[in-house]
PDB file of C-alpha atoms in Angstrom:
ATOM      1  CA  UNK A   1      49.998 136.782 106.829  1.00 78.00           C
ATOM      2  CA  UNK A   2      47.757 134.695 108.987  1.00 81.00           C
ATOM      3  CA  UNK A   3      44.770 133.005 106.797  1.00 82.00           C
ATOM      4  CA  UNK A   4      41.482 132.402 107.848  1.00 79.00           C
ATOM      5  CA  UNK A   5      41.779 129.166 109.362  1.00 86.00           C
ATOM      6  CA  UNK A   6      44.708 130.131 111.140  1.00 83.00           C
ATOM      7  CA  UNK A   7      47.557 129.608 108.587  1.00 88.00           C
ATOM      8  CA  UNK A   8      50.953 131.457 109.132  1.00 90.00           C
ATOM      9  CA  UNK A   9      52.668 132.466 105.762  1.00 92.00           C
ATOM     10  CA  UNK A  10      55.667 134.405 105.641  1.00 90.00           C
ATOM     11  CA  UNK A  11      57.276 135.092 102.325  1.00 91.00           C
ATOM     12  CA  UNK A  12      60.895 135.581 102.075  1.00 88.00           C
ATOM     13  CA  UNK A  13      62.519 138.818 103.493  1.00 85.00           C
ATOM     14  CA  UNK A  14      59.242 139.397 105.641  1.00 89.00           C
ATOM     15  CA  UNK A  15      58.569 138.928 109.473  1.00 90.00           C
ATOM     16  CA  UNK A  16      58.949 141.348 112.255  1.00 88.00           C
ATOM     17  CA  UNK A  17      62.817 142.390 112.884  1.00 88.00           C
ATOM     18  CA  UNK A  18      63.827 142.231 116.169  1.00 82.00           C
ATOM     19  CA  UNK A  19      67.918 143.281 117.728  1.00 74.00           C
ATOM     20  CA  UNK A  20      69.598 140.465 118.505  1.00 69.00           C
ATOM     21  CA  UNK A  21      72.419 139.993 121.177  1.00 65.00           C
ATOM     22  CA  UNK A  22      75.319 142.568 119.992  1.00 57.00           C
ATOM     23  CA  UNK A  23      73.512 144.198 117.382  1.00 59.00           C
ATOM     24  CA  UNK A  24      72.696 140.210 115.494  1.00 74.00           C
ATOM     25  CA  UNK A  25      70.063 140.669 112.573  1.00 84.00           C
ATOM     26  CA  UNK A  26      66.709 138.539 113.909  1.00 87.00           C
ATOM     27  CA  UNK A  27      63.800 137.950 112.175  1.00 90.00           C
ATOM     28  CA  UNK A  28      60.695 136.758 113.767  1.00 90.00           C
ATOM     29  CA  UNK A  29      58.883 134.210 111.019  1.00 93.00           C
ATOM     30  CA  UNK A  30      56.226 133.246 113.672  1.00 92.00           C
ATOM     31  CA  UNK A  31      55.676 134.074 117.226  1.00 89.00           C
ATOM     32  CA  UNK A  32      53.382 132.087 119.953  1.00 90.00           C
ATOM     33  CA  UNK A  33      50.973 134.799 119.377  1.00 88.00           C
ATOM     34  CA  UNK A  34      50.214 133.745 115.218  1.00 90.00           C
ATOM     35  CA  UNK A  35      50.684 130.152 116.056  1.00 91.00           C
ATOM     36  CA  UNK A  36      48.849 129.747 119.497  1.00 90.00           C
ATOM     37  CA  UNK A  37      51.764 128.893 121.439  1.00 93.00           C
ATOM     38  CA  UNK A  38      52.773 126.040 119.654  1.00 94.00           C
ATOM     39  CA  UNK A  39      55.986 127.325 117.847  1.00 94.00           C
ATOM     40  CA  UNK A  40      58.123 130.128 117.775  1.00 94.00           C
ATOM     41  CA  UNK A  41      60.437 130.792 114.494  1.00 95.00           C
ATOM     42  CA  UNK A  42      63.620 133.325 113.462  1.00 93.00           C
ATOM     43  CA  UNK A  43      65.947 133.753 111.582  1.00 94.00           C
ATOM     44  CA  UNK A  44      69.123 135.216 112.735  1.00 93.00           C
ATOM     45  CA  UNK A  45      72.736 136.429 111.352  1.00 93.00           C
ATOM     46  CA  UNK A  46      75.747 135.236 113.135  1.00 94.00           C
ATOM     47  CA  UNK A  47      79.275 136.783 111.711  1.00 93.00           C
ATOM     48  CA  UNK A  48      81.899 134.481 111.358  1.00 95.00           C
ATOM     49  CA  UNK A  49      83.130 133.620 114.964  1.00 94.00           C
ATOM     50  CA  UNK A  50      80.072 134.712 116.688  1.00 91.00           C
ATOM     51  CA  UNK A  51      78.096 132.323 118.408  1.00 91.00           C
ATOM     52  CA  UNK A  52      76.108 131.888 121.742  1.00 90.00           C
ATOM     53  CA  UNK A  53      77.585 130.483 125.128  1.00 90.00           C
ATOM     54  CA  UNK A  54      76.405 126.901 125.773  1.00 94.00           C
ATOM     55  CA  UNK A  55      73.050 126.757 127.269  1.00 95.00           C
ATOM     56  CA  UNK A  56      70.061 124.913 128.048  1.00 97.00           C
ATOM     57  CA  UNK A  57      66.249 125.723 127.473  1.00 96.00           C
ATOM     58  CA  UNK A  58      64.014 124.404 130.203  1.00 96.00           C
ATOM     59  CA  UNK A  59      60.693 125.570 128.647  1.00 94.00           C
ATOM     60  CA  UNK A  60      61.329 124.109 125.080  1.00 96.00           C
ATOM     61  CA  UNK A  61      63.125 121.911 122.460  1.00 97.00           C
ATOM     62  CA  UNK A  62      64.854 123.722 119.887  1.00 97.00           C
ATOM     63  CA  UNK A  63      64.800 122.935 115.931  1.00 98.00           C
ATOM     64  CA  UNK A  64      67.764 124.524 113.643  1.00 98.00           C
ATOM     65  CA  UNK A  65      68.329 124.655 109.804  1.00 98.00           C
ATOM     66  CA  UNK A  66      71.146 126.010 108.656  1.00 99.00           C
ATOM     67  CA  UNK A  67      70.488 128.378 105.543  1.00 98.00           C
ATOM     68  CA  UNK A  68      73.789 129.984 105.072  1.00 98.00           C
ATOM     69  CA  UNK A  69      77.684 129.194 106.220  1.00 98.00           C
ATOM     70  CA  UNK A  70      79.191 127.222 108.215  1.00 98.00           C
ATOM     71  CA  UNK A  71      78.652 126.379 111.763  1.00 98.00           C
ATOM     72  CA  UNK A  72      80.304 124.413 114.607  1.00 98.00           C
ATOM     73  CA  UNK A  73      77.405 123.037 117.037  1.00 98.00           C
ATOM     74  CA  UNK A  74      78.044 121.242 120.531  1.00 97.00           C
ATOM     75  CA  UNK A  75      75.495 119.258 121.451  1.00 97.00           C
ATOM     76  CA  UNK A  76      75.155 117.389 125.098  1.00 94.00           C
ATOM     77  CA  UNK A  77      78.624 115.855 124.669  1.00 94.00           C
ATOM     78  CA  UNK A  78      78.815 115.594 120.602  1.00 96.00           C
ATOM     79  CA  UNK A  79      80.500 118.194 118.518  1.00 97.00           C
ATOM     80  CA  UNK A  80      79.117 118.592 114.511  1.00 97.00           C
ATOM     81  CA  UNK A  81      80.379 120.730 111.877  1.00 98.00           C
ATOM     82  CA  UNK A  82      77.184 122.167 110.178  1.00 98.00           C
ATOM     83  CA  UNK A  83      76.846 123.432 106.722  1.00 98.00           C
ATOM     84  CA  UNK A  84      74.543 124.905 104.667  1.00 98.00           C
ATOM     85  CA  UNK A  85      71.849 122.574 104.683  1.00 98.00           C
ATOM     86  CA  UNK A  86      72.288 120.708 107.922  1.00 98.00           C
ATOM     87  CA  UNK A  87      69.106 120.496 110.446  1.00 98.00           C
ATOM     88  CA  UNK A  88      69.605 119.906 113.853  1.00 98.00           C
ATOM     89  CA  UNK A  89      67.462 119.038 116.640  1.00 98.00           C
ATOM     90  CA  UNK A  90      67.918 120.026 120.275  1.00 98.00           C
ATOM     91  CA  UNK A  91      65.117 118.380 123.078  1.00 98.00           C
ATOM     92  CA  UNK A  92      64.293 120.450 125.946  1.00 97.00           C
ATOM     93  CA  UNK A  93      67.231 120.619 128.779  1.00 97.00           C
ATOM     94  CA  UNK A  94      69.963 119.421 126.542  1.00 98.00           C
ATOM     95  CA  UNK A  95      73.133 122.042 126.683  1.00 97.00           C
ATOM     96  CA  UNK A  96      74.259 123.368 123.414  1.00 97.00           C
ATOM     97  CA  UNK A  97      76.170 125.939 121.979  1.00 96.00           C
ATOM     98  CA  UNK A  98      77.457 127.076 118.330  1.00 96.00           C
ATOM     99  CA  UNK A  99      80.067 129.418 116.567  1.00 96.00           C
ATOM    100  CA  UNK A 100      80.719 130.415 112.800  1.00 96.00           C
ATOM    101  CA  UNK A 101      83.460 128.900 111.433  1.00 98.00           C
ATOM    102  CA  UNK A 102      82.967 129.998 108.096  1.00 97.00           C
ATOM    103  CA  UNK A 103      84.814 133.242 106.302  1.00 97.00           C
ATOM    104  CA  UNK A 104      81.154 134.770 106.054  1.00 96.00           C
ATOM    105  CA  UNK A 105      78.061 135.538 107.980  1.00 95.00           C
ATOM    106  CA  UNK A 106      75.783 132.479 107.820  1.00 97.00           C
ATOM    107  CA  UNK A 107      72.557 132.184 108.914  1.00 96.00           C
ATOM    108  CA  UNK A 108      70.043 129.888 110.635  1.00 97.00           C
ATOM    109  CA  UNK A 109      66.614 129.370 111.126  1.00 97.00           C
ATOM    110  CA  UNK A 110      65.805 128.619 114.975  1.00 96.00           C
ATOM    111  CA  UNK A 111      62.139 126.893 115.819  1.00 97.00           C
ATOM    112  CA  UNK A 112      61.222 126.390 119.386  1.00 96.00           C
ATOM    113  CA  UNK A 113      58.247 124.247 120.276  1.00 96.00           C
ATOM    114  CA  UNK A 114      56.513 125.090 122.136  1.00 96.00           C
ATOM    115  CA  UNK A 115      57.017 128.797 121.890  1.00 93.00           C
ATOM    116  CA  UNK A 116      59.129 130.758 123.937  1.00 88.00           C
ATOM    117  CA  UNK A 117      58.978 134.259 123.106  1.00 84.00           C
ATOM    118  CA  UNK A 118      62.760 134.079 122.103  1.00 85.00           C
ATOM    119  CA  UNK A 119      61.790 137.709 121.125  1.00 81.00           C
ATOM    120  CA  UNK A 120      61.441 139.462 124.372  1.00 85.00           C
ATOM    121  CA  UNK A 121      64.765 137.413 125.370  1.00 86.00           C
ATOM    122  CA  UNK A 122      66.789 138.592 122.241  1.00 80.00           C
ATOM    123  CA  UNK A 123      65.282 141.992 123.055  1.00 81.00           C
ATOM    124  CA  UNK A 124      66.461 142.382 126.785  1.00 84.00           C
ATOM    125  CA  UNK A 125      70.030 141.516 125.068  1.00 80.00           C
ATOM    126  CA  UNK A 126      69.874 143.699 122.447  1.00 76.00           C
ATOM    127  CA  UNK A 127      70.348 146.729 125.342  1.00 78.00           C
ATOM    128  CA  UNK A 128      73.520 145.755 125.650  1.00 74.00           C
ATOM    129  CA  UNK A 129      74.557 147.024 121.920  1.00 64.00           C
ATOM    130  CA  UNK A 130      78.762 146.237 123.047  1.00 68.00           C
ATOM    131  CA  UNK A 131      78.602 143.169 124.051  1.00 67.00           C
ATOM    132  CA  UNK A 132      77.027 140.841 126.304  1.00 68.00           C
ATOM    133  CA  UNK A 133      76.073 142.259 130.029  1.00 78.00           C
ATOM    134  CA  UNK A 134      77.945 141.025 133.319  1.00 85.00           C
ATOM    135  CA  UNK A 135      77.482 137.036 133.820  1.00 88.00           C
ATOM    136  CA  UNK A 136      74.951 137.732 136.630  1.00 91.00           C
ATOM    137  CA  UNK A 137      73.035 140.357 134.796  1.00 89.00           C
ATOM    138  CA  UNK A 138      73.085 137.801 131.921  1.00 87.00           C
ATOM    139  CA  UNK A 139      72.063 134.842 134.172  1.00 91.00           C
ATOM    140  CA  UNK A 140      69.039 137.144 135.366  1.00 92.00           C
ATOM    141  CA  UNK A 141      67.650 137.369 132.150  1.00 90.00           C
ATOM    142  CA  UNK A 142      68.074 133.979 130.475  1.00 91.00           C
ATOM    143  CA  UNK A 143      66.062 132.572 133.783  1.00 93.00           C
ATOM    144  CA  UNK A 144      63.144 134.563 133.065  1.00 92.00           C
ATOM    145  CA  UNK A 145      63.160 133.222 129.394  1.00 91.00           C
ATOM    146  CA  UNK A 146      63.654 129.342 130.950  1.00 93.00           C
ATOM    147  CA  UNK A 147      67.433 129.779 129.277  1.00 94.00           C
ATOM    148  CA  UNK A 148      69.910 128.721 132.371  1.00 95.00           C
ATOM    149  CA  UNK A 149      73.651 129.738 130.967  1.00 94.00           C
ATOM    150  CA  UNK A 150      76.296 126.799 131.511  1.00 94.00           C
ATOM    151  CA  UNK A 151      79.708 128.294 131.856  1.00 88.00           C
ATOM    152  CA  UNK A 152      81.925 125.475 133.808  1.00 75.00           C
ATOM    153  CA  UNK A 153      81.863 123.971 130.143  1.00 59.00           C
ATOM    154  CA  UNK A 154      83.594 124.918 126.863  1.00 60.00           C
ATOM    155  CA  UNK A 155      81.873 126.683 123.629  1.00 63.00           C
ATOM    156  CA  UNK A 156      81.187 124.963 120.339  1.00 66.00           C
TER     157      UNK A 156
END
């Protein structure tokens, strides 16, 4: 619900659900749209072992909060076990990268300021419901979304 002086309020289980990359669970809290640009929030599923390769946003910074599980992160050159509870913050062109260490699907909620429409990125990967497309065809659509892929580096 947006309010009348521009308030976003979301109450649990709601938001707009978007496909993630291979099928992930995404929920849109907030897009640039509801909050003039200025953030972007979801929440996504990650099964254990699942995780994004490392990567770097050139538009944005990106805030995470880890709700559920149990996450390894690599950020820039650090490495941090996350757990439930743990927030993390990610300034814009810093490489990073995570995976689910935990027995269980965990979840996190991802903020990007300002907003990126994340959406339309997880979107374009969702059409690729086996897996992730070819590098290039993968490298193609993270530029137009200001995401640049790093792969001469390890994961999380």
């Amino acid at each position: 619900m947006i309010t009348s002086d521009g308030c976003v309020v979301i109450q649990p289980a709601e938001g707009r659900a978007v496909r993630g990359a291979a099928g992930a669970a995404t929920l849109m809290k907030a897009d640039g749209l509801q909050t003039g640009k200025l953030l972007e929030a979801f929440e996504q599923a990650a099964p254990p072992g699942s995780g994004p390769p490392l990567h770097v946003h050139h538009d944005c910074a990106e805030t995470l909060y880890v709700l559920d599980g149990q996450f390894r992160f690599k950020i820039g050159s650090e490495a941090v076990i996350a757990p439930t509870g743990t927030f993390l913050f990610v300034p814009e062109g810093v490489a990073h990268t995570y995976v689910n260490i935990g027995p269980d699907e965990g979840r996190i909620l991802f903020c990007f300021t300002p907003a990126a429409d994340m959406a339309s990125y997880f979107e374009e990967l969702a059409e690729f419901p086996s897996g992730p497309p070819s590098d290039r065809v993968l490298d193609d659509i993270a530029a137009r979304h200001g995401v640049e892929i790093i792969r001469s580096a390890g994961g999380a």
